[in-house]
Tab-separated table of C-alpha atoms in Angstrom:
chain	number	residue	atom	x	y	z
S	139	MET	CA	0.000	0.000	0.000
S	140	SER	CA	1.266	3.462	-0.886
S	141	ILE	CA	0.472	6.664	0.983
S	142	ALA	CA	0.523	9.996	-0.819
S	143	LEU	CA	2.572	12.454	1.190
S	144	GLY	CA	1.545	15.500	-0.809
S	145	SER	CA	-1.350	16.128	1.542
S	146	CYS	CA	1.049	16.312	4.519
S	147	ARG	CA	2.565	19.614	3.406
S	148	PRO	CA	1.961	22.693	5.529
S	149	THR	CA	-1.043	24.664	4.333
S	150	ALA	CA	0.577	28.054	4.941
S	151	GLU	CA	3.611	29.291	3.056
S	152	ALA	CA	6.657	29.957	5.238
S	153	SER	CA	6.707	33.654	6.061
S	154	PHE	CA	7.940	35.748	8.972
S	155	ASP	CA	5.096	38.186	8.243
S	156	SER	CA	2.259	35.657	8.262
S	157	ALA	CA	-0.560	35.856	10.791
S	158	GLU	CA	-0.296	32.070	11.090
S	159	PRO	CA	2.136	30.802	13.761
S	160	ALA	CA	2.802	27.666	11.699
S	161	ALA	CA	3.940	29.784	8.735
S	162	ARG	CA	6.233	31.889	10.951
S	163	ASN	CA	7.670	28.743	12.542
S	164	ALA	CA	8.210	27.243	9.095
S	165	ALA	CA	10.128	30.387	8.088
S	166	ILE	CA	12.331	30.024	11.168
S	167	VAL	CA	13.024	26.345	10.433
S	168	GLU	CA	13.804	27.223	6.814
S	169	ALA	CA	16.253	29.948	7.882
S	170	ALA	CA	17.979	27.479	10.201
S	171	ALA	CA	18.218	24.810	7.519
S	172	LYS	CA	19.689	27.283	5.022
S	173	GLN	CA	21.891	28.956	7.664
S	174	ASP	CA	20.417	32.208	6.366
S	175	ARG	CA	22.062	35.058	8.262
S	176	SER	CA	19.975	37.575	6.322
S	177	ALA	CA	16.998	36.304	8.356
S	178	ILE	CA	18.572	37.433	11.649
S	179	PRO	CA	16.557	40.684	11.931
S	180	ASP	CA	13.334	38.714	11.396
S	181	LEU	CA	14.440	36.108	13.914
S	182	VAL	CA	15.019	38.869	16.465
S	183	ARG	CA	11.496	40.113	15.772
S	184	MET	CA	10.176	36.585	16.394
S	185	LEU	CA	11.666	36.691	19.908
S	186	GLU	CA	8.734	38.952	20.815
S	187	SER	CA	6.084	36.475	19.688
S	188	ASP	CA	3.220	35.550	21.987
S	189	ASP	CA	3.775	31.945	20.880
S	190	PRO	CA	6.340	30.205	23.125
S	191	ALA	CA	7.212	27.724	20.355
S	192	THR	CA	8.023	30.581	17.987
S	193	ARG	CA	10.223	32.244	20.592
S	194	LEU	CA	12.047	28.992	21.304
S	195	LEU	CA	12.638	28.226	17.618
S	196	ALA	CA	13.837	31.788	17.024
S	197	ILE	CA	16.398	31.806	19.838
S	198	GLN	CA	17.643	28.332	18.932
S	199	THR	CA	18.150	29.493	15.349
S	200	LEU	CA	19.819	32.756	16.395
S	201	THR	CA	22.156	30.821	18.681
S	202	ARG	CA	22.964	28.412	15.868
S	203	LEU	CA	23.646	31.231	13.397
S	204	THR	CA	25.595	33.532	15.719
S	205	GLY	CA	26.971	31.392	18.537
S	206	ASN	CA	25.216	33.725	21.014
S	207	ASP	CA	21.962	33.849	22.948
S	208	LEU	CA	22.650	37.272	24.515
S	209	GLY	CA	20.917	36.145	27.686
S	210	TYR	CA	17.558	35.513	26.014
S	211	ASP	CA	15.416	32.732	27.473
S	212	ALA	CA	12.072	32.068	25.795
S	213	ARG	CA	10.581	31.137	29.184
S	214	ASP	CA	11.429	34.425	30.907
S	215	SER	CA	8.789	37.044	31.676
S	216	ARG	CA	7.898	39.523	28.942
S	217	VAL	CA	9.863	42.261	30.755
S	218	VAL	CA	13.054	40.196	30.989
S	219	ARG	CA	12.653	38.999	27.382
S	220	SER	CA	12.229	42.621	26.221
S	221	GLU	CA	15.577	43.555	27.741
S	222	ALA	CA	17.244	40.688	25.883
S	223	VAL	CA	15.482	41.649	22.643
S	224	GLU	CA	16.947	45.145	22.990
S	225	ARG	CA	20.409	43.546	23.293
S	226	TRP	CA	19.671	41.595	20.110
S	227	ARG	CA	18.536	44.740	18.278
S	228	ALA	CA	21.749	46.510	19.288
S	229	TRP	CA	23.757	43.488	18.121
S	230	VAL	CA	21.968	43.479	14.747
S	231	GLU	CA	22.724	47.171	14.292
S	232	ALA	CA	26.377	46.767	15.369
S	233	GLU	CA	26.786	43.905	12.898
S	234	GLY	CA	25.312	46.007	10.080
S	235	LEU	CA	22.594	43.470	9.410
S	236	GLY	CA	19.855	46.045	9.045
S	237	LYS	CA	17.256	47.110	11.504
S	238	SER	CA	14.935	44.551	13.018
S	239	ARG	CA	11.306	45.547	12.649
């Protein structure tokens, strides 16, 4: 018996700007797989997500791409996470990678 896997594809296209968490997470996974450093500003933006899975994927990918976590922990309170996001934004600017949105 053969099973068609075409129907197992994600329904949303991978996009950091999507309203769908699955599409944002897919974009993060894609950036990690491609080791896409140009995605770093978007990954920093994803650190502010309300979705804990998105935050975790984003910091894991940033750590993989940069070798740093800059003290960010996806489980921290919003206030503590915001301080770490500001460190990431400063890092992005210092590296000349463009402004995170």
